[in-house]
Amino acid sequence: MISARNFAENTIKHQKEIFNSWGILGDWNNIYTTHNPNYIKNQLRQFYKLYTKNLIYRDTKPIYWSPSTKTALAESELEYNENHKSSSIYVQFKIEKIPNLGISIDKPMSALIWTTTPWTLPSNQGVCYSTKLTYCLCTKDSGKTIFIAAVERLEELKKIFNCHVELLQILPDGVLSNAEYRHPIYEDKILRFYPANHVSDDKGTGLVHTAPAHGPEDFLVALENNLSIVDLVNEDGRYRKEAGSELEGKFVLLEGNEAIKQKLNEQIVHQSEITHSYPYDWRTKKPVIIKASPQWFLNTNAVKAKAMEYVNKLKFIPDARSKIFREEFSKQIDKRPFWCISRQRKWGVPIPVFYKKDSDEIILNEDIIEHQCKLLEENGSDYWWMFSEEKLLPEISKKNIDLSTIKKSEDILDIWFDSGISWSNVLGEGMIADLYLEGNDQLNGWFYSSLITSLACRDEPPYKSIYIHGFAVDENGLKMSKSLGNVVDPVEIVNGKKGQNPYGIDVLRWWVSCHANYAAQINVSDSVLQTCAKEVQKIRSVLRFILGVLNGYEDGKQEYLDLSFLDKYMLHVLNDFHHQSKVHAEEYAFNKIGKSVINLLTNEISGLYYSAIKDRLYCEPQHGVTRKAAQFTLMQILNVVSLNVAPMLPHLVEEIYRYIPIEKRGESYFTTIHSEIQDGWKNNDVKEIMDIILDIRKNLNLQLGSASNTVDVNIKLTNKLFEAFQQMNSLEQWNYELSNILLCANVNISTDENQSKDYHLEITESQKLACPRCRRMQLDKENDLCIRCIEVLNITGNKEYLSMYSLFHLKM
């Protein structure tokens, strides 16, 4: 059988290999593990530090107890079963006396109590009422018994009992303070009523059965009124012999419940079965109970105020759900007056204390702790269970102790204490982590335990911000589980399931970045993954085009003045995109970066720039100024897009980097220093002119569709706009640039003093013929080349070449 330690180490090794293959950065040779001896030694010392500060103590309190695993459980170790069924009974507690009633009653009186845990009735020590409610005497169907209940609950009781409930008498305020009743199970016991804040009018009868061993509110009432903590349930969840021979050995949640109902018999006024949310052990999937147990606790009340103050300033990521997270985290901190940090298991980190057998007095000091650290170093973390008390105690402690009178602790530390104390092992002295990352269920788990232990130990928080991710669900929104068979394994996404093509690691990373980092429930399905695959392919295709046209590119400084208007506009767009992406990155809004990247590639780059520069790339001289300007701009597009998608698509970016035609290339994209985005690229004047041009383009497309390449367009501008255009380019340059941007044969801009709108379009069919090489409408007769193409090809009047060229294009 594989040991827990071997299982953990094999799992860690496997996960490290997978994380490495997925391109997850980390110092993988220096990870921390909670089963490492150095980690455990630090943990034992932190435990003792809190003990000396009186923040850790041992006491008997009601806690969640799992009969199936025989251990205490924390709230974070519970799963709530929404379909759990419980017995619901309304039972009468016979009134012994009400000294201040003031009226004569000739019928027997009972307090009417509602409970969904009949098994706790043997441990009853009182009945609680609220000073804010009004109580009355009432009867059910004019019966023989008079009941005491809250007036505010009578109408609801009528519906539940499905009968007439008659109000007989309103009781004076405070009349229950001296009232007494007989115990419902052990009738020889006379008990009292007590005021309590947890009693409300939203359910039950307004009177609450109180068993301090089985409820946190009940326990507080017991402390306030010096009541006994009567626990009649053992670690198996069965009644002890002290409960009586009729109950002894019965499992409280099954036959124990039934035995109590049989014992109550006619005292039950009404009974039914309810389906409600109930806590289950997350390991065994079986119900838990609340029972009093001697455990170790951390006094969270001592740091609660400081924790609440810090949470109000804490940065929650993603910001869109920060208000919800803040409220939930505050609620988790506020509702827990203590934290049970002990568990009953034979593995884990031992609570390194000794007890006197006759009194349970604690024996613990610094010498004992340091001796444990030495034994741990020499013998491994199982030493506590390997050795007797004689070996576990240091020599200095044994001098004054009779070893036959002591026993070692059989408890271990809660795993949330194990992980929560990680800050003290990982961070340096006085350091605070920039970020903790986990799922939203850790607001009462790791996030909570880390904050509480750090504040308790060193009076400062462990983190500056917390990143809270959601949970994956299937395409129907159902939580993934093995029983439903709807679990999607990320390894299968990368490598492909049987009979399916693999998506690859970049698609998985893109899904995480764009879909899984901001939602509470994250859909993962083939349709979503296919969308991600198309988006990744879009990025690959657009960047691959750039690689294909960088032949002859010289990686040098490009003069801004040599750039075309469209080049300058693209640099302006890149500048805005990059700075906005930096804002998104600082907010961890990778989904917004992903959306911006796809919009940029689809619209400005593919839809506008690529189509407008093809003439420059393919028809201008190879080392001409305009082609070099286009290559420079394309290189900036490649750099900016790569820089912003590299954290999400590292494998793709690394592959692209290896094909960039530059002389000096680093070993890897991720170890190379990349040039900064130039602030001079931002040009609002260019942006304003481009907005007009794009509006013209939109108007032309509406009128002509895709058949604009054979038309001439005359654009009449207002004087103000015409002057702005002239400051950017000469009219000849505008003709060339606008014909490429608008995809027209020729464009002419002019001004009209009577122009009221920004522009007016006049569209005519071009009278020119297309050059067989560049396809621009520049010729007066067929089979000629335009002047630009003749100069590029350096052939003048070569009719043989021209006829061959024309024949080639006709076949195309």
PDB file of N, CA, C and O in Angstrom, residues 632-657:
ATOM      1  N   PHE A 632       8.529  48.516 -41.009  1.00  0.00           N
ATOM      2  CA  PHE A 632       8.784  49.009 -39.656  1.00  0.00           C
ATOM      3  C   PHE A 632       7.489  48.965 -38.825  1.00  0.00           C
ATOM      4  O   PHE A 632       7.494  48.504 -37.674  1.00  0.00           O
ATOM      5  N   THR A 633       6.406  49.424 -39.416  1.00  0.00           N
ATOM      6  CA  THR A 633       5.125  49.443 -38.694  1.00  0.00           C
ATOM      7  C   THR A 633       4.658  48.024 -38.388  1.00  0.00           C
ATOM      8  O   THR A 633       4.162  47.744 -37.289  1.00  0.00           O
ATOM      9  N   LEU A 634       4.835  47.129 -39.365  1.00  0.00           N
ATOM     10  CA  LEU A 634       4.459  45.730 -39.123  1.00  0.00           C
ATOM     11  C   LEU A 634       5.283  45.139 -37.987  1.00  0.00           C
ATOM     12  O   LEU A 634       4.772  44.359 -37.170  1.00  0.00           O
ATOM     13  N   MET A 635       6.564  45.508 -37.943  1.00  0.00           N
ATOM     14  CA  MET A 635       7.418  44.996 -36.869  1.00  0.00           C
ATOM     15  C   MET A 635       6.929  45.499 -35.512  1.00  0.00           C
ATOM     16  O   MET A 635       6.966  44.769 -34.518  1.00  0.00           O
ATOM     17  N   GLN A 636       6.441  46.738 -35.473  1.00  0.00           N
ATOM     18  CA  GLN A 636       5.916  47.264 -34.208  1.00  0.00           C
ATOM     19  C   GLN A 636       4.621  46.560 -33.823  1.00  0.00           C
ATOM     20  O   GLN A 636       4.363  46.308 -32.639  1.00  0.00           O
ATOM     21  N   ILE A 637       3.816  46.230 -34.822  1.00  0.00           N
ATOM     22  CA  ILE A 637       2.597  45.444 -34.544  1.00  0.00           C
ATOM     23  C   ILE A 637       2.980  44.098 -33.946  1.00  0.00           C
ATOM     24  O   ILE A 637       2.410  43.649 -32.939  1.00  0.00           O
ATOM     25  N   LEU A 638       3.960  43.446 -34.570  1.00  0.00           N
ATOM     26  CA  LEU A 638       4.415  42.138 -34.076  1.00  0.00           C
ATOM     27  C   LEU A 638       4.932  42.257 -32.642  1.00  0.00           C
ATOM     28  O   LEU A 638       4.611  41.431 -31.779  1.00  0.00           O
ATOM     29  N   ASN A 639       5.720  43.303 -32.379  1.00  0.00           N
ATOM     30  CA  ASN A 639       6.284  43.480 -31.041  1.00  0.00           C
ATOM     31  C   ASN A 639       5.214  43.732 -29.994  1.00  0.00           C
ATOM     32  O   ASN A 639       5.219  43.132 -28.925  1.00  0.00           O
ATOM     33  N   VAL A 640       4.301  44.645 -30.307  1.00  0.00           N
ATOM     34  CA  VAL A 640       3.277  45.031 -29.316  1.00  0.00           C
ATOM     35  C   VAL A 640       2.304  43.887 -29.045  1.00  0.00           C
ATOM     36  O   VAL A 640       1.983  43.590 -27.887  1.00  0.00           O
ATOM     37  N   VAL A 641       1.856  43.227 -30.102  1.00  0.00           N
ATOM     38  CA  VAL A 641       0.928  42.105 -29.914  1.00  0.00           C
ATOM     39  C   VAL A 641       1.614  40.972 -29.163  1.00  0.00           C
ATOM     40  O   VAL A 641       1.051  40.393 -28.234  1.00  0.00           O
ATOM     41  N   SER A 642       2.859  40.667 -29.544  1.00  0.00           N
ATOM     42  CA  SER A 642       3.604  39.607 -28.856  1.00  0.00           C
ATOM     43  C   SER A 642       3.770  39.928 -27.383  1.00  0.00           C
ATOM     44  O   SER A 642       3.580  39.064 -26.513  1.00  0.00           O
ATOM     45  N   LEU A 643       4.133  41.163 -27.089  1.00  0.00           N
ATOM     46  CA  LEU A 643       4.353  41.578 -25.710  1.00  0.00           C
ATOM     47  C   LEU A 643       3.096  41.397 -24.869  1.00  0.00           C
ATOM     48  O   LEU A 643       3.156  40.988 -23.704  1.00  0.00           O
ATOM     49  N   ASN A 644       1.934  41.649 -25.463  1.00  0.00           N
ATOM     50  CA  ASN A 644       0.691  41.601 -24.694  1.00  0.00           C
ATOM     51  C   ASN A 644       0.053  40.224 -24.625  1.00  0.00           C
ATOM     52  O   ASN A 644      -0.720  39.954 -23.701  1.00  0.00           O
ATOM     53  N   VAL A 645       0.369  39.367 -25.595  1.00  0.00           N
ATOM     54  CA  VAL A 645      -0.194  38.007 -25.524  1.00  0.00           C
ATOM     55  C   VAL A 645       0.804  36.994 -24.981  1.00  0.00           C
ATOM     56  O   VAL A 645       0.432  35.859 -24.702  1.00  0.00           O
ATOM     57  N   ALA A 646       2.066  37.401 -24.794  1.00  0.00           N
ATOM     58  CA  ALA A 646       3.084  36.458 -24.328  1.00  0.00           C
ATOM     59  C   ALA A 646       2.727  35.783 -23.008  1.00  0.00           C
ATOM     60  O   ALA A 646       2.946  34.575 -22.860  1.00  0.00           O
ATOM     61  N   PRO A 647       2.164  36.502 -22.015  1.00  0.00           N
ATOM     62  CA  PRO A 647       1.795  35.803 -20.773  1.00  0.00           C
ATOM     63  C   PRO A 647       0.706  34.752 -20.978  1.00  0.00           C
ATOM     64  O   PRO A 647       0.623  33.797 -20.209  1.00  0.00           O
ATOM     65  N   MET A 648      -0.099  34.931 -22.024  1.00  0.00           N
ATOM     66  CA  MET A 648      -1.204  34.005 -22.273  1.00  0.00           C
ATOM     67  C   MET A 648      -0.830  32.919 -23.268  1.00  0.00           C
ATOM     68  O   MET A 648      -1.251  31.773 -23.150  1.00  0.00           O
ATOM     69  N   LEU A 649      -0.009  33.276 -24.267  1.00  0.00           N
ATOM     70  CA  LEU A 649       0.366  32.334 -25.328  1.00  0.00           C
ATOM     71  C   LEU A 649       1.885  32.268 -25.457  1.00  0.00           C
ATOM     72  O   LEU A 649       2.454  32.621 -26.498  1.00  0.00           O
ATOM     73  N   PRO A 650       2.580  31.814 -24.433  1.00  0.00           N
ATOM     74  CA  PRO A 650       4.053  31.851 -24.478  1.00  0.00           C
ATOM     75  C   PRO A 650       4.657  30.966 -25.547  1.00  0.00           C
ATOM     76  O   PRO A 650       5.688  31.311 -26.132  1.00  0.00           O
ATOM     77  N   HIS A 651       4.039  29.820 -25.818  1.00  0.00           N
ATOM     78  CA  HIS A 651       4.610  28.902 -26.807  1.00  0.00           C
ATOM     79  C   HIS A 651       4.517  29.495 -28.212  1.00  0.00           C
ATOM     80  O   HIS A 651       5.452  29.402 -29.014  1.00  0.00           O
ATOM     81  N   LEU A 652       3.386  30.112 -28.522  1.00  0.00           N
ATOM     82  CA  LEU A 652       3.213  30.750 -29.819  1.00  0.00           C
ATOM     83  C   LEU A 652       4.195  31.907 -29.990  1.00  0.00           C
ATOM     84  O   LEU A 652       4.841  32.053 -31.036  1.00  0.00           O
ATOM     85  N   VAL A 653       4.307  32.739 -28.966  1.00  0.00           N
ATOM     86  CA  VAL A 653       5.202  33.897 -29.048  1.00  0.00           C
ATOM     87  C   VAL A 653       6.655  33.455 -29.184  1.00  0.00           C
ATOM     88  O   VAL A 653       7.434  34.043 -29.949  1.00  0.00           O
ATOM     89  N   GLU A 654       7.038  32.396 -28.461  1.00  0.00           N
ATOM     90  CA  GLU A 654       8.402  31.888 -28.558  1.00  0.00           C
ATOM     91  C   GLU A 654       8.683  31.367 -29.967  1.00  0.00           C
ATOM     92  O   GLU A 654       9.765  31.590 -30.530  1.00  0.00           O
ATOM     93  N   GLU A 655       7.693  30.672 -30.549  1.00  0.00           N
ATOM     94  CA  GLU A 655       7.848  30.155 -31.906  1.00  0.00           C
ATOM     95  C   GLU A 655       8.019  31.301 -32.908  1.00  0.00           C
ATOM     96  O   GLU A 655       8.882  31.250 -33.787  1.00  0.00           O
ATOM     97  N   ILE A 656       7.198  32.333 -32.772  1.00  0.00           N
ATOM     98  CA  ILE A 656       7.289  33.488 -33.673  1.00  0.00           C
ATOM     99  C   ILE A 656       8.653  34.170 -33.534  1.00  0.00           C
ATOM    100  O   ILE A 656       9.287  34.556 -34.528  1.00  0.00           O
ATOM    101  N   TYR A 657       9.096  34.304 -32.290  1.00  0.00           N
ATOM    102  CA  TYR A 657      10.366  34.991 -32.029  1.00  0.00           C
ATOM    103  C   TYR A 657      11.529  34.332 -32.768  1.00  0.00           C
ATOM    104  O   TYR A 657      12.453  35.018 -33.243  1.00  0.00           O
TER     105      TYR A 657
END
